[in-house]
């Protein structure tokens, strides 16, 4: 039996126990897990250092190493996410609908766990904890398959969490990590119907498309983030600079960072050079359309391919547009339907943007960096769904549930 089948089977065997746990038992386990992460932070950081060293030797870009890196502060934030999940309402068992039929049947629709969730992700060891916390809180077992670049970190984190779970009502076997770094382990998970109930990919476009195109297990699709910010005519320069620089440079390696800045032509003539200097001060390379390059001679000419690229780096496309209509057309062509923003004082333009842009999260006068389960108050997130079925946007606890109907009768039969 392969590692994938063995661990998925072990996870499946816990689903009956998980379904019977009380909210209090699950919350207690999450708090024990959080305490264990803090206590074992030095050993987790030591394991993470092994991954970082391998990454540097392999020439991994610094922006991607940043996604991988753990320190005491980040581990503390990850543990805090578990604590936040613990205090959130438990959706399992919630009554969604209740009604009675003319024949006297009482029908109740309630939330239930999905079952066993497979998560396939890249160099983000925080996902290991976020996924475990959200899945276990909703009574789901979870099978994790992280990227090989984070294997030492993930292995140590799961070891710490297993030790913690052994002291709780949640079976440690409900949390499984696939350690086989070969592509074949991913391919095997994609076909594991009967053991996995759903697969959620988190990572770059190639990973997500591989899962979507090849899985026979149902998939909740998360998306790459080619995110845009549009600076409208008459927007406040200080606000525009603050939002734009934050959206690009606060943490460029993540999916909700901005990749293209669209600037109204009237606004650009007066304010784009100063805004460009703000980007240069934080080491952002600008790639601009011809009008942009005319205003900012040090900008690199942009290509159509650039507009379709998720950089995850200190690189930003800048395009000057004639107005809202042109901005909307550009976003419709290049957006990955993740997060899009307009900075404007024009209420009508804001309303049009919020209504017409087809994305999971649409912003008015706020950075796209807020598209995050932690920032939305979900404690953490299992991913950011860019699809439209079942779940969309940051996926918190309710997104990890399905439903079933409970029908109570008094002897009715169908004639």
Coordinates of C-alpha atoms in Angstrom, one line a residue, residues 110-397:
X110 CA -28.2 21.1 8.7
X111 CA -24.5 21.7 8.2
X112 CA -22.2 18.6 8.3
X113 CA -18.4 18.1 7.7
X114 CA -17.2 17.5 4.1
X115 CA -15.4 14.4 5.4
X116 CA -11.7 14.0 4.4
X117 CA -10.1 17.0 2.7
X118 CA -7.0 16.8 0.7
X119 CA -4.8 20.0 0.6
X120 CA -2.1 20.3 -2.0
X121 CA 0.1 23.4 -1.6
X122 CA 3.5 24.9 -2.1
X123 CA 6.1 26.6 0.1
X124 CA 3.8 28.0 2.8
X125 CA 4.3 26.1 6.1
X126 CA 1.7 28.3 7.7
X127 CA -0.9 26.5 5.5
X128 CA -0.1 23.3 7.4
X129 CA -1.4 24.8 10.6
X130 CA -4.2 26.9 9.1
X131 CA -5.6 23.9 7.2
X132 CA -5.3 21.6 10.2
X133 CA -7.1 24.1 12.5
X134 CA -10.0 24.9 10.1
X135 CA -10.5 21.3 9.0
X136 CA -10.5 19.9 12.5
X137 CA -12.8 22.6 13.9
X138 CA -15.4 21.6 11.3
X139 CA -15.0 17.9 12.0
X140 CA -13.1 17.1 8.9
X141 CA -10.0 14.9 8.6
X142 CA -7.2 16.4 6.5
X143 CA -4.5 14.9 4.3
X144 CA -1.8 17.5 3.5
X145 CA 0.7 17.4 0.7
X146 CA 3.0 20.4 0.9
X147 CA 5.8 21.3 -1.5
X148 CA 9.2 19.6 -1.2
X149 CA 10.8 22.9 -0.4
X150 CA 9.0 23.1 2.9
X151 CA 9.2 19.4 3.8
X152 CA 11.4 19.7 6.9
X153 CA 9.2 22.5 8.3
X154 CA 5.9 20.7 7.6
X155 CA 7.2 17.4 9.0
X156 CA 8.2 19.1 12.3
X157 CA 5.0 21.1 12.5
X158 CA 2.8 18.0 12.1
X159 CA 5.0 16.1 14.6
X160 CA 4.3 18.9 17.1
X161 CA 0.6 18.9 16.3
X162 CA 0.4 15.1 16.6
X163 CA 1.9 15.2 20.0
X164 CA -0.5 17.9 21.1
X165 CA -3.6 16.0 19.7
X166 CA -2.6 12.9 21.6
X167 CA -3.7 14.9 24.7
X168 CA -7.1 15.8 23.3
X169 CA -10.3 14.1 22.1
X170 CA -9.3 14.6 18.4
X171 CA -7.5 11.5 17.0
X172 CA -4.0 12.4 15.8
X173 CA -4.6 10.3 12.7
X174 CA -7.2 12.9 11.6
X175 CA -4.2 15.0 10.5
X176 CA -1.9 13.4 7.9
X177 CA 1.1 14.7 6.0
X178 CA 2.2 13.1 2.7
X179 CA 6.0 13.2 2.8
X180 CA 6.7 11.7 -0.6
X181 CA 8.2 14.6 -2.6
X182 CA 7.6 13.0 -6.0
X183 CA 5.0 14.3 -8.4
X184 CA 3.4 10.9 -8.4
X185 CA 2.1 11.4 -4.8
X186 CA 0.1 14.4 -6.1
X187 CA -1.2 12.5 -9.1
X188 CA -2.3 9.7 -6.8
X189 CA -4.2 12.1 -4.5
X190 CA -6.1 13.5 -7.5
X191 CA -7.7 10.0 -8.2
X192 CA -8.4 9.0 -4.6
X193 CA -12.2 8.8 -4.9
X194 CA -13.7 7.1 -2.0
X195 CA -11.0 8.2 0.4
X196 CA -10.8 11.9 -0.2
X197 CA -14.1 13.8 -0.4
X198 CA -12.6 17.0 -1.8
X199 CA -9.2 18.4 -2.9
X200 CA -8.2 22.1 -2.4
X201 CA -5.1 23.3 -4.2
X202 CA -3.1 26.3 -3.0
X203 CA -0.3 27.7 -5.0
X204 CA 0.7 29.0 -8.4
X205 CA -1.2 28.8 -11.6
X206 CA 0.5 25.6 -12.8
X207 CA -0.3 23.7 -9.6
X208 CA -3.9 24.8 -9.6
X209 CA -4.5 24.0 -13.3
X210 CA -2.9 20.5 -12.9
X211 CA -5.3 19.7 -10.1
X212 CA -8.3 21.2 -11.8
X213 CA -7.6 19.4 -15.1
X214 CA -6.6 16.0 -13.8
X215 CA -8.5 15.4 -10.6
X216 CA -11.4 13.0 -10.4
X217 CA -11.9 13.9 -6.8
X218 CA -14.1 17.0 -6.5
X219 CA -12.0 20.2 -6.4
X220 CA -12.6 23.6 -4.7
X221 CA -10.5 25.8 -7.0
X222 CA -8.3 28.5 -5.4
X223 CA -6.8 31.0 -7.8
X224 CA -3.6 32.8 -8.7
X225 CA -3.7 36.5 -8.0
X226 CA -3.2 38.9 -10.8
X227 CA -4.7 41.8 -8.8
X228 CA -5.2 45.3 -10.1
X229 CA -5.6 48.7 -8.5
X230 CA -7.2 51.5 -10.5
X231 CA -6.5 55.2 -9.5
X232 CA -9.4 57.2 -10.7
X233 CA -9.3 60.9 -11.7
X234 CA -9.6 63.1 -8.6
X235 CA -8.6 60.4 -6.1
X236 CA -6.7 61.7 -3.1
X237 CA -2.9 61.4 -3.8
X238 CA -1.9 60.5 -0.3
X239 CA -4.5 57.8 -0.1
X240 CA -3.6 56.5 -3.6
X241 CA 0.1 56.3 -2.7
X242 CA -0.6 54.6 0.6
X243 CA -2.9 52.0 -0.8
X244 CA -0.8 51.3 -3.9
X245 CA 2.5 50.9 -2.2
X246 CA 0.9 48.7 0.5
X247 CA -0.8 46.5 -2.1
X248 CA 2.5 45.9 -4.0
X249 CA 5.3 46.1 -1.4
X250 CA 3.9 45.1 2.0
X251 CA 4.4 41.4 1.1
X252 CA 4.8 40.9 -2.7
X253 CA 5.1 37.2 -2.6
X254 CA 1.5 36.5 -1.7
X255 CA -1.5 36.1 -4.0
X256 CA -3.4 39.2 -2.9
X257 CA -0.6 41.6 -3.7
X258 CA -1.1 44.0 -6.7
X259 CA 0.6 43.1 -10.0
X260 CA -0.8 45.9 -12.2
X261 CA -1.5 49.6 -11.4
X262 CA -4.0 51.3 -13.7
X263 CA -3.9 55.1 -13.6
X264 CA -6.3 57.5 -15.0
X265 CA -4.6 59.7 -17.6
X266 CA -5.6 63.0 -16.0
X267 CA -4.4 61.8 -12.6
X268 CA -1.1 60.4 -14.1
X269 CA -0.1 63.7 -15.6
X270 CA -0.1 65.3 -12.2
X271 CA 0.8 62.6 -9.7
X272 CA 2.4 59.5 -11.4
X273 CA 6.0 60.7 -11.2
X274 CA 5.8 61.3 -7.5
X275 CA 4.0 57.9 -7.0
X276 CA 6.8 56.2 -9.1
X277 CA 9.4 57.6 -6.7
X278 CA 7.5 56.1 -3.8
X279 CA 7.7 52.7 -5.5
X280 CA 11.4 53.2 -6.2
X281 CA 12.0 54.0 -2.6
X282 CA 10.8 50.5 -1.7
X283 CA 12.8 48.9 -4.5
X284 CA 9.9 48.1 -6.8
X285 CA 10.7 47.8 -10.5
X286 CA 8.1 49.5 -12.7
X287 CA 7.2 48.1 -16.1
X288 CA 5.1 50.7 -18.0
X289 CA 3.1 51.4 -21.1
X290 CA 4.5 53.9 -23.5
X291 CA 2.7 56.8 -21.8
X292 CA 4.1 55.6 -18.5
X293 CA 7.7 55.4 -19.8
X294 CA 7.3 58.9 -21.2
X295 CA 6.6 60.2 -17.6
X296 CA 9.0 57.8 -15.9
X297 CA 12.1 57.3 -18.0
X298 CA 13.5 54.6 -15.7
X299 CA 10.5 52.4 -16.1
X300 CA 11.0 49.2 -18.3
X301 CA 8.6 48.9 -21.3
X302 CA 5.8 46.5 -20.4
X303 CA 4.5 43.6 -22.6
X304 CA 1.2 41.9 -22.9
X305 CA 2.8 38.9 -21.3
X306 CA 3.7 41.0 -18.3
X307 CA 0.1 41.9 -17.8
X308 CA -0.8 38.2 -17.6
X309 CA 2.0 37.4 -15.1
X310 CA 1.8 36.9 -11.4
X311 CA 5.2 38.1 -10.3
X312 CA 5.2 37.5 -6.6
X313 CA 8.1 39.9 -6.5
X314 CA 9.0 43.6 -6.4
X315 CA 7.9 44.1 -10.0
X316 CA 4.8 46.2 -10.9
X317 CA 3.1 46.9 -14.2
X318 CA 1.8 50.4 -14.7
X319 CA -0.7 51.3 -17.5
X320 CA -2.3 54.7 -18.1
X321 CA -5.9 54.5 -19.1
X322 CA -8.4 57.0 -20.4
X323 CA -11.0 56.3 -17.7
X324 CA -13.1 53.8 -15.8
X325 CA -14.3 52.0 -18.9
X326 CA -10.8 51.3 -20.2
X327 CA -9.8 50.2 -16.7
X328 CA -12.7 47.8 -16.5
X329 CA -11.8 46.3 -19.9
X330 CA -8.2 45.7 -18.9
X331 CA -9.3 44.0 -15.7
X332 CA -11.8 41.9 -17.5
X333 CA -9.1 40.7 -19.9
X334 CA -6.3 40.0 -17.4
X335 CA -7.9 39.4 -14.0
X336 CA -7.7 36.0 -12.3
X337 CA -10.9 37.0 -10.4
X338 CA -9.1 37.3 -7.1
X339 CA -9.0 40.8 -5.7
X340 CA -9.5 44.2 -7.5
X341 CA -9.5 47.7 -6.2
X342 CA -10.6 51.2 -7.2
X343 CA -9.3 54.3 -5.5
X344 CA -11.8 57.1 -6.1
X345 CA -13.9 59.9 -4.5
X346 CA -16.5 59.4 -7.2
X347 CA -19.4 57.5 -5.7
X348 CA -20.8 56.6 -9.1
X349 CA -17.5 55.2 -10.3
X350 CA -17.1 53.2 -7.1
X351 CA -20.6 51.7 -7.5
X352 CA -20.0 50.7 -11.1
X353 CA -16.6 49.1 -10.3
X354 CA -17.9 47.2 -7.3
X355 CA -20.9 45.9 -9.3
X356 CA -19.2 45.2 -12.7
X357 CA -15.9 43.7 -11.7
X358 CA -16.1 39.9 -11.6
X359 CA -13.8 38.9 -8.7
X360 CA -14.0 37.2 -5.4
X361 CA -13.1 40.4 -3.5
X362 CA -13.7 43.9 -4.9
X363 CA -12.4 47.0 -3.0
X364 CA -13.1 50.7 -2.8
X365 CA -10.3 52.8 -1.2
X366 CA -8.6 49.9 0.5
X367 CA -5.6 47.7 -0.2
X368 CA -6.1 44.3 -1.8
X369 CA -3.8 42.9 0.8
X370 CA -6.9 42.5 3.1
X371 CA -8.2 39.5 1.1
X372 CA -7.2 37.0 3.8
X373 CA -9.1 34.8 6.2
X374 CA -7.3 36.2 9.2
X375 CA -8.1 39.8 8.2
X376 CA -11.7 38.9 7.5
X377 CA -12.0 37.6 11.0
X378 CA -12.1 33.9 10.0
X379 CA -9.1 33.1 12.2
X380 CA -7.3 31.6 9.2
X381 CA -8.3 30.5 5.7
X382 CA -8.1 27.2 3.8
X383 CA -7.5 29.2 0.6
X384 CA -9.1 32.0 -1.5
X385 CA -11.6 30.5 -3.9
X386 CA -12.0 32.2 -7.2
X387 CA -14.7 29.8 -8.4
X388 CA -18.4 30.4 -8.0
X389 CA -19.7 27.0 -6.8
X390 CA -20.0 26.3 -3.1
X391 CA -17.5 28.8 -1.8
X392 CA -15.9 32.1 -3.1
X393 CA -13.3 34.4 -1.6
X394 CA -11.4 33.6 1.7
X395 CA -12.7 30.2 2.8
X396 CA -13.3 30.0 6.5
X397 CA -15.3 27.4 8.6

